Short mmCIF file of C-alpha atoms in Angstrom, two decimals:
data_model
loop_
_atom_site.label_atom_id
_atom_site.label_comp_id
_atom_site.label_asym_id
_atom_site.label_seq_id
_atom_site.Cartn_x
_atom_site.Cartn_y
_atom_site.Cartn_z
CA MET A 1 122.30 21.42 134.88
CA LYS A 2 126.05 21.91 135.35
CA GLN A 3 126.25 23.33 131.82
CA THR A 4 123.51 25.88 132.59
CA MET A 5 125.23 27.03 135.79
CA ARG A 6 128.49 27.43 133.91
CA LEU A 7 126.89 29.69 131.25
CA PHE A 8 125.18 31.80 133.95
CA ALA A 9 128.50 32.35 135.71
CA VAL A 10 130.19 33.49 132.49
CA ALA A 11 127.38 35.96 131.75
CA LEU A 12 127.52 37.36 135.26
CA PHE A 13 131.28 37.89 135.05
CA ALA A 14 131.01 39.61 131.66
CA GLY A 15 128.33 41.99 132.92
CA ALA A 16 130.40 42.93 135.96
CA ALA A 17 133.44 43.59 133.80
CA THR A 18 131.46 45.82 131.47
CA LEU A 19 129.99 47.86 134.30
CA GLY A 20 133.36 48.26 135.94
CA GLY A 21 135.00 49.42 132.70
CA TYR A 22 132.25 52.01 132.18
CA LYS A 23 132.83 53.43 135.70
CA LEU A 24 136.60 53.68 135.10
CA LEU A 25 136.00 55.56 131.84
CA GLU A 26 133.51 57.84 133.55
CA LYS A 27 136.07 58.75 136.18
CA ASP A 28 138.77 59.49 133.62
CA ALA A 29 136.44 61.62 131.45
CA PRO A 30 134.07 63.63 133.63
CA LEU A 31 130.71 64.59 132.10
CA GLN A 32 130.66 67.98 130.29
CA LEU A 33 127.39 69.93 130.31
CA ALA A 34 126.41 71.66 127.06
CA THR A 35 126.53 75.42 127.21
CA SER A 36 124.79 77.90 124.86
CA GLN A 37 127.00 79.62 122.30
CA THR A 38 126.12 82.70 120.27
CA GLU A 39 127.26 82.45 116.63
CA SER A 40 127.17 85.07 113.88
CA PRO A 41 124.14 84.43 111.63
CA ILE A 42 124.82 83.19 108.13
CA ASN A 43 123.54 85.59 105.47
CA TYR A 44 122.12 83.89 102.37
CA THR A 45 121.82 85.90 99.14
CA ALA A 46 119.75 84.80 96.17
CA THR A 47 121.75 84.28 92.99
CA ASN A 48 119.57 86.84 91.20
CA PHE A 49 119.81 89.39 93.99
CA SER A 50 119.53 93.07 93.19
CA ASP A 51 118.69 96.14 95.21
CA SER A 52 115.08 95.82 94.12
CA THR A 53 114.77 92.10 94.88
CA PRO A 54 112.45 91.52 97.85
CA THR A 55 113.97 89.54 100.69
CA THR A 56 110.67 87.84 101.49
CA MET A 57 108.32 85.74 99.39
CA ILE A 58 106.12 87.63 96.92
CA ASP A 59 102.63 88.31 98.25
CA PHE A 60 100.17 87.86 95.38
CA THR A 61 97.27 89.08 97.49
CA VAL A 62 98.29 92.71 96.98
CA ALA A 63 98.02 92.46 93.18
CA ALA A 64 94.88 90.31 93.37
CA GLU A 65 93.03 92.73 95.66
CA ALA A 66 94.04 95.64 93.42
CA THR A 67 92.69 94.04 90.24
CA VAL A 68 89.77 91.64 90.76
CA ASN A 69 87.19 94.43 91.01
CA SER A 70 88.56 96.11 87.88
CA VAL A 71 88.10 93.01 85.67
CA VAL A 72 84.62 92.52 84.23
CA HIS A 73 82.52 89.90 82.49
CA VAL A 74 81.68 90.80 78.87
CA ILE A 75 78.52 89.35 77.30
CA ASN A 76 78.14 89.46 73.51
CA LYS A 77 74.63 88.98 72.14
CA THR A 78 74.16 88.38 68.41
CA ILE A 79 71.11 87.56 66.32
CA SER A 80 71.41 84.65 63.90
CA ARG A 81 68.76 83.62 61.40
CA GLN A 82 68.45 79.90 60.75
CA PRO A 83 66.52 78.90 57.58
CA THR A 84 63.72 76.39 58.18
CA ASN A 85 62.84 75.69 54.54
CA ILE A 86 64.34 75.91 51.05
CA HIS A 87 62.76 79.31 50.34
CA GLU A 88 64.32 80.88 53.45
CA PHE A 89 67.64 79.23 52.60
CA LEU A 90 67.70 80.69 49.06
CA ARG A 91 66.49 84.15 50.14
CA GLY A 92 68.67 84.38 53.24
CA GLY A 93 65.75 84.45 55.67
CA GLY A 94 64.93 82.34 58.70
CA GLN A 95 63.84 82.42 62.28
CA PRO A 96 65.87 84.82 64.44
CA ARG A 97 67.83 83.16 67.23
CA GLU A 98 69.87 84.87 69.92
CA LEU A 99 73.44 83.64 70.40
CA ILE A 100 75.43 84.57 73.48
CA GLY A 101 79.21 84.68 73.78
CA SER A 102 81.30 85.87 76.67
CA GLY A 103 84.76 87.00 77.67
CA SER A 104 86.53 89.40 79.99
CA GLY A 105 87.39 93.08 80.03
CA VAL A 106 89.51 95.54 82.00
CA ILE A 107 88.28 98.88 83.38
CA ILE A 108 90.94 101.49 82.57
CA THR A 109 89.23 104.73 83.66
CA PRO A 110 86.93 105.57 86.59
CA ASP A 111 84.23 106.78 84.17
CA GLY A 112 83.79 103.34 82.61
CA TYR A 113 86.09 102.84 79.62
CA ILE A 114 86.85 99.13 79.26
CA ILE A 115 89.40 97.27 77.11
CA THR A 116 88.58 93.83 75.78
CA ASN A 117 89.46 91.72 72.74
CA ASN A 118 87.94 92.43 69.35
CA HIS A 119 87.04 88.75 68.96
CA VAL A 120 85.05 88.89 72.21
CA ILE A 121 82.58 91.52 70.91
CA GLU A 122 82.87 90.98 67.14
CA GLY A 123 79.47 90.93 65.43
CA ALA A 124 77.62 91.88 68.61
CA SER A 125 74.15 93.38 68.34
CA GLN A 126 74.21 94.03 72.08
CA ILE A 127 77.04 94.17 74.64
CA GLU A 128 76.56 93.85 78.39
CA ILE A 129 79.11 94.27 81.17
CA THR A 130 78.83 92.56 84.55
CA LEU A 131 81.03 93.92 87.32
CA ASN A 132 82.58 91.77 90.02
CA ASN A 133 79.73 92.83 92.37
CA ASN A 134 77.24 91.25 89.91
CA SER A 135 75.87 94.60 88.68
CA THR A 136 75.11 94.53 84.93
CA TYR A 137 75.16 97.50 82.52
CA PRO A 138 74.66 97.94 78.75
CA ALA A 139 77.87 98.90 76.96
CA GLU A 140 78.54 101.21 74.02
CA LEU A 141 81.10 100.08 71.45
CA ILE A 142 83.61 102.92 71.02
CA GLY A 143 85.93 101.29 68.46
CA THR A 144 87.90 98.22 67.48
CA ASP A 145 91.23 97.27 65.94
CA PRO A 146 91.16 93.74 64.48
CA LYS A 147 94.90 93.78 63.75
CA THR A 148 95.83 93.94 67.43
CA ASP A 149 92.57 92.25 68.53
CA ILE A 150 91.76 95.18 70.81
CA ALA A 151 88.32 96.73 71.34
CA LEU A 152 87.14 99.62 73.51
CA VAL A 153 83.68 99.80 75.10
CA LYS A 154 82.13 102.11 77.69
CA ILE A 155 79.50 101.82 80.40
CA ASP A 156 77.75 104.44 82.51
CA ALA A 157 77.59 103.08 86.06
CA GLY A 158 76.63 106.41 87.61
CA THR A 159 79.60 106.23 89.97
CA GLU A 160 83.37 106.05 89.83
CA LEU A 161 84.65 102.56 89.12
CA PRO A 162 87.82 100.81 90.27
CA PHE A 163 90.34 100.69 87.44
CA ILE A 164 93.78 99.28 86.61
CA THR A 165 96.70 101.57 85.76
CA PHE A 166 99.00 100.85 82.84
CA SER A 167 102.59 99.73 83.31
CA ASP A 168 105.41 100.00 80.76
CA SER A 169 105.41 96.59 79.06
CA ASP A 170 108.85 97.27 77.53
CA THR A 171 110.35 96.93 81.02
CA VAL A 172 108.77 93.51 81.68
CA LYS A 173 111.41 90.81 82.16
CA VAL A 174 111.36 87.13 81.29
CA GLY A 175 110.94 85.16 84.52
CA GLU A 176 108.97 87.94 86.23
CA TRP A 177 105.93 86.86 88.26
CA VAL A 178 102.56 87.81 86.76
CA LEU A 179 98.87 87.27 87.46
CA ALA A 180 96.15 86.59 84.89
CA VAL A 181 92.75 87.91 85.96
CA GLY A 182 89.64 87.05 84.00
CA ASN A 183 86.23 85.36 83.92
CA PRO A 184 86.77 81.81 82.60
CA PHE A 185 83.75 79.52 82.44
CA ARG A 186 81.47 82.50 83.26
CA LEU A 187 82.74 82.72 86.81
CA THR A 188 83.39 85.98 88.64
CA SER A 189 86.93 87.34 88.54
CA THR A 190 89.45 84.51 88.83
CA VAL A 191 93.17 84.91 89.50
CA THR A 192 95.96 82.59 88.31
CA ALA A 193 99.71 83.04 88.70
CA GLY A 194 102.69 82.33 86.48
CA ILE A 195 105.81 83.90 85.03
CA VAL A 196 106.65 85.71 81.84
CA SER A 197 107.88 82.90 79.59
CA ALA A 198 108.93 85.02 76.60
CA LYS A 199 108.43 88.40 74.96
CA ALA A 200 107.72 89.54 71.40
CA ARG A 201 106.13 86.27 70.31
CA ASP A 202 104.74 86.13 66.76
CA LEU A 203 102.46 83.10 66.53
CA ASN A 204 102.52 83.05 62.72
CA GLU A 205 105.35 84.83 60.96
CA LEU A 206 103.90 83.97 57.55
CA ASP A 207 100.42 85.51 57.88
CA GLY A 208 101.52 89.06 57.06
CA ASN A 209 100.17 90.35 60.37
CA ALA A 210 103.15 91.08 62.60
CA GLN A 211 102.44 90.24 66.25
CA SER A 212 104.41 90.80 69.43
CA PHE A 213 102.76 88.95 72.32
CA ILE A 214 103.91 88.50 75.90
CA GLN A 215 103.96 84.75 76.58
CA THR A 216 103.14 83.47 80.06
CA ASP A 217 102.38 80.16 81.78
CA ALA A 218 99.64 81.65 83.97
CA ALA A 219 96.53 79.53 83.40
CA VAL A 220 94.22 81.09 80.79
CA ASN A 221 91.06 79.36 79.54
CA ARG A 222 87.93 80.14 77.56
CA GLY A 223 86.42 83.34 78.89
CA ASN A 224 89.78 84.80 79.88
CA SER A 225 90.07 86.64 76.56
CA GLY A 226 90.18 90.37 77.19
CA GLY A 227 91.22 89.94 80.81
CA ALA A 228 94.18 91.50 82.58
CA LEU A 229 97.77 90.35 82.82
CA VAL A 230 99.27 92.28 85.74
CA ASN A 231 102.57 92.46 87.59
CA THR A 232 102.93 91.88 91.33
CA ARG A 233 102.07 95.54 91.97
CA GLY A 234 98.70 95.09 90.24
CA GLU A 235 99.68 97.19 87.18
CA LEU A 236 98.47 96.24 83.71
CA ILE A 237 101.19 94.77 81.50
CA GLY A 238 99.01 92.98 78.94
CA ILE A 239 95.55 91.98 77.70
CA ASN A 240 95.12 88.19 77.66
CA THR A 241 94.24 87.21 74.12
CA ALA A 242 95.15 83.70 73.02
CA ILE A 243 96.36 80.26 74.01
CA THR A 244 98.15 77.57 72.04
CA SER A 245 96.46 74.23 72.59
CA GLU A 246 95.51 71.13 70.64
CA THR A 247 92.53 70.59 72.94
CA GLY A 248 91.25 74.18 73.21
CA SER A 249 92.02 74.24 76.93
CA TYR A 250 95.01 75.59 78.82
CA VAL A 251 98.24 73.61 78.40
CA GLY A 252 100.81 76.15 79.57
CA TYR A 253 101.08 78.63 76.67
CA SER A 254 99.16 81.88 77.02
CA PHE A 255 99.63 85.12 75.08
CA ALA A 256 98.81 88.74 75.87
CA VAL A 257 98.86 91.97 73.87
CA PRO A 258 101.50 94.18 75.59
CA SER A 259 100.04 97.07 77.58
CA ASN A 260 102.01 99.69 75.61
CA ILE A 261 100.29 98.57 72.40
CA ALA A 262 96.85 98.25 74.04
CA ARG A 263 97.15 101.73 75.57
CA LYS A 264 98.22 103.32 72.30
CA VAL A 265 95.39 101.63 70.36
CA THR A 266 92.73 102.75 72.85
CA GLU A 267 94.07 106.30 72.98
CA ASP A 268 94.00 106.46 69.17
CA ILE A 269 90.42 105.16 69.09
CA MET A 270 89.33 107.79 71.62
CA GLU A 271 91.16 110.64 69.89
CA PHE A 272 90.94 109.80 66.17
CA GLY A 273 88.30 107.09 65.88
CA ASN A 274 90.87 104.75 64.32
CA VAL A 275 94.42 103.54 64.90
CA GLN A 276 97.31 105.69 63.67
CA ARG A 277 100.02 103.21 62.69
CA ALA A 278 103.63 104.28 62.32
CA ILE A 279 106.33 102.52 60.31
CA LEU A 280 110.03 102.92 59.59
CA GLY A 281 109.57 102.23 55.91
CA ILE A 282 111.72 99.10 55.59
CA SER A 283 111.10 95.47 54.78
CA GLY A 284 113.30 92.76 56.16
CA GLY A 285 113.44 89.67 58.31
CA ASN A 286 115.05 87.71 61.10
CA LEU A 287 118.64 86.50 61.07
CA ASP A 288 120.21 83.14 61.92
CA SER A 289 123.44 81.40 60.92
CA ALA A 290 122.19 80.35 57.48
CA ARG A 291 120.70 83.75 56.64
CA ALA A 292 123.74 85.60 57.96
CA GLU A 293 125.93 83.55 55.64
CA TYR A 294 123.57 84.14 52.72
CA TYR A 295 123.45 87.91 53.26
CA GLY A 296 127.16 88.14 54.04
CA VAL A 297 126.78 89.60 57.54
CA ASN A 298 128.32 88.56 60.84
CA ASP A 299 125.23 88.97 63.03
CA THR A 300 122.82 86.14 63.78
CA GLU A 301 120.46 88.39 65.78
CA GLY A 302 118.68 91.53 64.67
CA VAL A 303 116.57 92.58 61.68
CA TYR A 304 118.18 92.49 58.25
CA VAL A 305 117.04 95.38 56.04
CA GLY A 306 116.06 93.86 52.71
CA SER A 307 114.71 97.05 51.15
CA VAL A 308 113.94 100.67 52.03
CA GLU A 309 110.76 102.36 50.85
CA SER A 310 111.44 105.44 48.79
CA GLY A 311 110.48 108.65 50.58
CA SER A 312 109.97 106.94 53.94
CA GLY A 313 111.48 108.03 57.23
CA ALA A 314 114.08 105.26 56.95
CA ASP A 315 115.01 106.48 53.46
CA ARG A 316 115.28 110.11 54.53
CA GLY A 317 117.18 109.17 57.68
CA GLY A 318 119.79 107.19 55.78
CA ILE A 319 119.05 103.55 56.56
CA LYS A 320 120.29 101.35 53.71
CA LYS A 321 119.66 97.90 52.34
CA GLY A 322 122.02 95.46 54.08
CA ASP A 323 121.94 97.24 57.44
CA VAL A 324 121.22 95.10 60.50
CA ILE A 325 118.96 96.81 63.03
CA LYS A 326 120.15 96.01 66.56
CA LYS A 327 118.38 98.57 68.78
CA LEU A 328 115.45 100.99 68.85
CA ASP A 329 115.86 103.85 71.33
CA GLY A 330 118.46 101.75 73.09
CA LEU A 331 116.22 98.68 73.47
CA SER A 332 117.63 95.46 72.05
CA VAL A 333 116.16 94.11 68.80
CA THR A 334 116.90 90.42 68.21
CA LYS A 335 114.04 89.57 65.84
CA PHE A 336 111.44 91.26 63.64
CA SER A 337 108.67 90.98 66.26
CA ASP A 338 110.83 93.03 68.66
CA LEU A 339 110.81 95.80 66.07
CA THR A 340 107.09 95.62 65.27
CA GLY A 341 106.19 95.36 68.96
CA TYR A 342 108.10 98.54 69.83
CA LEU A 343 106.80 100.48 66.83
CA GLY A 344 103.25 99.31 67.64
CA ALA A 345 103.26 101.75 70.56
CA LYS A 346 104.48 104.68 68.43
CA ARG A 347 102.68 107.25 66.31
CA PRO A 348 103.41 108.91 62.96
CA ASN A 349 106.02 111.69 63.24
CA ASP A 350 107.56 110.20 66.38
CA ILE A 351 111.36 110.12 66.18
CA VAL A 352 113.10 106.80 66.94
CA ASP A 353 116.85 106.30 67.31
CA VAL A 354 117.69 103.26 65.18
CA THR A 355 121.02 101.55 65.91
CA VAL A 356 122.33 99.54 62.97
CA ILE A 357 125.42 97.55 62.08
CA ARG A 358 126.79 98.53 58.65
CA ASP A 359 130.00 96.96 57.32
CA GLY A 360 130.96 96.03 60.87
CA ASP A 361 130.47 99.54 62.26
CA GLU A 362 127.68 100.59 64.62
CA LYS A 363 125.64 103.68 63.72
CA THR A 364 122.69 105.32 65.45
CA ILE A 365 120.29 107.01 63.03
CA PRO A 366 117.33 109.18 64.09
CA VAL A 367 114.28 108.26 61.98
CA THR A 368 110.95 110.11 61.79
CA LEU A 369 108.20 107.52 61.51
CA ILE A 370 105.65 107.80 58.72
CA LYS A 371 101.97 106.91 58.81
CA LEU A 372 100.97 103.50 57.50
CA GLU A 373 97.76 103.89 55.54
CA THR A 374 96.25 100.56 54.58
CA LEU A 375 92.74 99.36 53.88
CA GLU A 376 91.25 95.90 53.57
CA ILE A 377 88.86 95.19 50.68
CA PRO A 378 86.98 92.09 51.88
CA ASP A 379 85.00 91.67 48.63
CA VAL A 380 88.29 91.20 46.77
CA GLY A 381 90.30 89.64 49.59
CA VAL A 382 93.25 92.06 49.50
CA GLU A 383 94.83 94.81 51.59
CA VAL A 384 95.97 97.99 49.83
CA ARG A 385 97.98 101.11 50.57
CA LYS A 386 98.91 104.21 48.61
CA ALA A 387 101.56 103.40 46.01
CA ASN A 388 104.89 105.19 46.39
CA MET A 389 106.19 107.53 43.70
CA ALA A 390 109.00 105.21 42.61
CA ASP A 391 106.57 102.39 41.72
CA LEU A 392 104.23 104.78 39.92
CA GLN A 393 107.08 106.16 37.83
CA LYS A 394 108.28 102.64 37.08
CA TYR A 395 104.99 101.84 35.32
CA GLY A 396 104.34 105.34 33.97
CA LEU A 397 101.34 105.90 36.23
CA LYS A 398 100.06 109.12 37.83
CA HIS A 399 98.17 107.49 40.70
CA GLY A 400 97.12 104.20 42.25
CA VAL A 401 97.03 102.05 45.39
CA GLU A 402 99.28 99.04 45.81
CA ILE A 403 98.12 95.58 46.87
CA THR A 404 100.22 94.73 49.92
CA ARG A 405 98.89 91.30 50.86
CA ALA A 406 96.17 88.73 50.27
CA LEU A 407 93.56 88.22 52.99
CA THR A 408 92.58 84.67 52.00
CA GLU A 409 94.39 81.57 50.81
CA ASP A 410 92.33 81.53 47.59
CA VAL A 411 93.46 85.05 46.64
CA ALA A 412 97.05 84.32 47.72
CA ARG A 413 97.34 81.77 44.91
CA TYR A 414 97.21 84.60 42.35
CA LYS A 415 100.23 86.41 43.86
CA MET A 416 98.70 89.88 43.48
CA GLU A 417 101.07 91.58 45.93
CA GLY A 418 102.77 94.54 44.23
CA ASN A 419 100.04 95.07 41.64
CA ILE A 420 98.75 98.64 41.50
CA ILE A 421 94.99 99.29 41.40
CA VAL A 422 94.27 102.36 39.28
CA GLN A 423 90.46 102.17 39.22
CA ILE A 424 87.57 100.62 41.13
CA ASP A 425 84.23 100.54 39.29
CA ASP A 426 85.85 102.87 36.71
CA TYR A 427 86.59 105.54 39.36
CA ASP A 428 90.22 106.65 39.81
CA THR A 429 91.93 105.51 43.01
CA LYS A 430 94.51 108.14 43.94
CA ASP A 431 94.77 107.17 47.60
CA ILE A 432 93.13 105.24 50.43
CA ASP A 433 90.45 107.91 50.91
CA ASP A 434 89.33 107.41 47.29
CA VAL A 435 89.03 103.67 47.85
CA LYS A 436 86.98 104.20 51.04
CA LYS A 437 84.65 106.64 49.25
CA ILE A 438 84.06 104.28 46.32
CA LEU A 439 83.38 101.28 48.55
CA ASN A 440 81.07 103.22 50.86
CA ASN A 441 78.95 104.51 47.97
CA ARG A 442 78.22 101.14 46.40
CA ARG A 443 75.71 98.46 47.28
CA LYS A 444 77.13 95.27 48.76
CA SER A 445 75.17 93.18 46.26
CA ASP A 446 76.66 94.95 43.21
CA PRO A 447 79.60 93.37 41.35
CA LEU A 448 82.96 95.05 41.95
CA LYS A 449 85.22 95.94 39.01
CA LEU A 450 88.95 96.20 39.67
CA THR A 451 91.40 97.67 37.13
CA PHE A 452 95.08 97.17 37.95
CA VAL A 453 98.58 97.16 36.51
CA ASN A 454 100.58 94.02 37.25
CA LYS A 455 104.33 93.72 37.87
CA LYS A 456 104.93 93.30 34.13
CA GLY A 457 103.26 96.64 33.41
CA GLU A 458 100.18 94.99 31.88
CA THR A 459 96.71 96.42 32.57
CA HIS A 460 93.89 94.02 33.49
CA SER A 461 90.33 94.30 34.75
CA PHE A 462 88.58 91.75 36.94
CA ILE A 463 84.93 91.72 38.04
CA PHE A 464 84.23 90.26 41.48
CA ARG A 465 80.70 89.10 42.31
#
């Protein structure tokens, strides 16, 4: 009991001492009330600030509202015949069966012209377009270009339609926000957002078909093909065309045909019925450290000129073997797909300022582009173009068309590139028009005879069945 009383007394004394000390301190330091203080605001500037950089977050609704009604659903109907017995199998007959494929398209004029992908409507016996308001119309196929995978169709809706205006895809920047608008999974117009991941992408540099895609990480899935890739102002910068995926579904890599190429292709189809391709008249390739050392140049970026076609615009302008192309009309060229992408939006007889590095010096050379005239011969599996005069003189020939590339792996094994076809079915082939005329006047079931001169100057004839 005494021990408890002693502890209570100590606690009481300690509490009194603490309270007394607090009051002494309070007297020495009187309480200060907080007062408001106006300070100058701190201005934060983004590290990528420019005069055109918005100071607020980007509003995707503006671009979405401007585009969803201009993107359509494309339905491709084809008729397939499936043999039900051995007789139908041998004779090519069978019961007709309708197959339906689908994709997207972009209205580009108020009177109903629509861009889509060639692979969306390829082989169609009937094409239908469904607008975002669920109205459906039959479509007329105006023309296609398999090389760029662009097709043009038209509908008559009886009224003016909402459409998307073209933007200059050359001014698109890596890191820029974009929207992909399409009809995946047969839904109505769907919008996804992403950024431009890269420009001038060639998915296969060895296939002989130079590509120059815009790469984006905006989600693109089955059914998006032919849809719109637009900037934040709702302007068309590309036509969604392909994805890279091991599963067939979106994994972050989407590719679009640049709007400058798509616009030029559609304008050519409307005006000429086919695509007018323009070339410099050079062959070459990309540079890196190993190739720069091999060629004896100092540049690791640009297009090395391996050869110049005799009589071409490059030849007449003064471009030489060994030059390194660095710019076209002032736009930087770091790889071959930059060059092909820019020229893909040009026409024959256009003049392009080509900036090259030659022996360490920079030169700008105006070059008049020439028309690339090529034709694919599916029955043989080759692409041909008119042979130039230098090659004809080399083999003592008066005429012929040159095989430029193989269309199939089987034909590629024979290394026919550079051979000159002088006759098809015993008719002379002076140019591409002769080849077209011969092929159009023969029956598909007839064998095809090809007479050509190989790179050794030897003449051979093959019959293809």
